[in-house]
Amino acid sequence: MKKELKTLEEIRIYSDPYRIQILSEFHNFNRPATVKEVADALHEVPAKVYYHAKKLESIGMLQLVDTRLVNGITAKYYEPYRGQVVISKSGVDDKIKQVFQSETEKLVSNIYEDSRKRFMESFGAGKQRGNLTNASVYLTEDDAEQLFAMINQFCEEHGQPSAGEKRDRYELLFTLLHNPKGK
């Protein structure tokens, strides 16, 4: 599955660090969860989380999957998007390319910073082993596309806990950068 962010507004909604944190909490539940559950996990007021959850829902990053009547109140259960997120530059108006670039940079920076924090917290606590690789590989364009597709398919196949076998959660941050000049 692939979600393509095409507009400046979609990127702004998705790139907000607080919204990334909310999405992360929805992922942590490994099941559909309510905004109240996520707010409790974040030690936040549900109204604040709800506002941001609605924004994420508007761009397809959260999806309402169930409603239940609980003590006379309708509880709404959401699931986070679990596929690949792609930022599309095609069709971007020349007038907003600089702003588009800036918002994309902010998004990448927030994702990297969030991942770095989790890695260092885990590493510092000594609870988990962290693996880090930084390497150059030489690929054809087809090889690069195949590698990226293979990793995304693997993530989709293992993106949910299995019912029978006990599996631990691992975090994966993968970037593939075309750097023909080697700089």
Steps between C-alpha positions, in 0.01 A plus 500: 500500500617849420365834622612790287513846654452741210404832652671743730209467745537120515871531572438766766243279672726194489825677591381640833713338777202468734298323232790264432498422873124435489542264202778322685271443800226361276761261356608401851154367580525238221121508480232758428504758780297800608626856520442480877734199528769683302448818703538301823820338370638846413374653828303752297147638492285298254370817328854601400579154360160483328569825311826361362353154437230658281771672298683168456174332403440770235815393313448125547763444770231390748189308408181454700446122510241444771253672730363354823253625756683511836301626800272700272790662314603408145863391507678536165786263425773604257784317329813672374612470138766228481632530148760701318470880504633676191541873444419589140657805342315455171241767445647735761453859392832683448377777731493268802795272424716668767229466765437141386874429535507658846201299624648178358828577677312554827319167458822306436672673790213417738493135394876464541499678836215286633679183390832624646335566837343153513830340400695685768237437769505128420878490475548702820256285697688187395167328442546436133777459258505762228644438158626784287635478149626780279624379167523578132378248248527511122174424325324548173180703515305175475705347786426804718128483429502126567685545832260770616197291397644192676551688828153654483343160427689347793374782726142446383523125562639551850318821591252329732568261788423140412230317692690178568868574528650746751685772318664813636457840341795648312527848353637545149606825338617453145609758248622442150669801345618520142844662520668465161783741584592325824478813716 
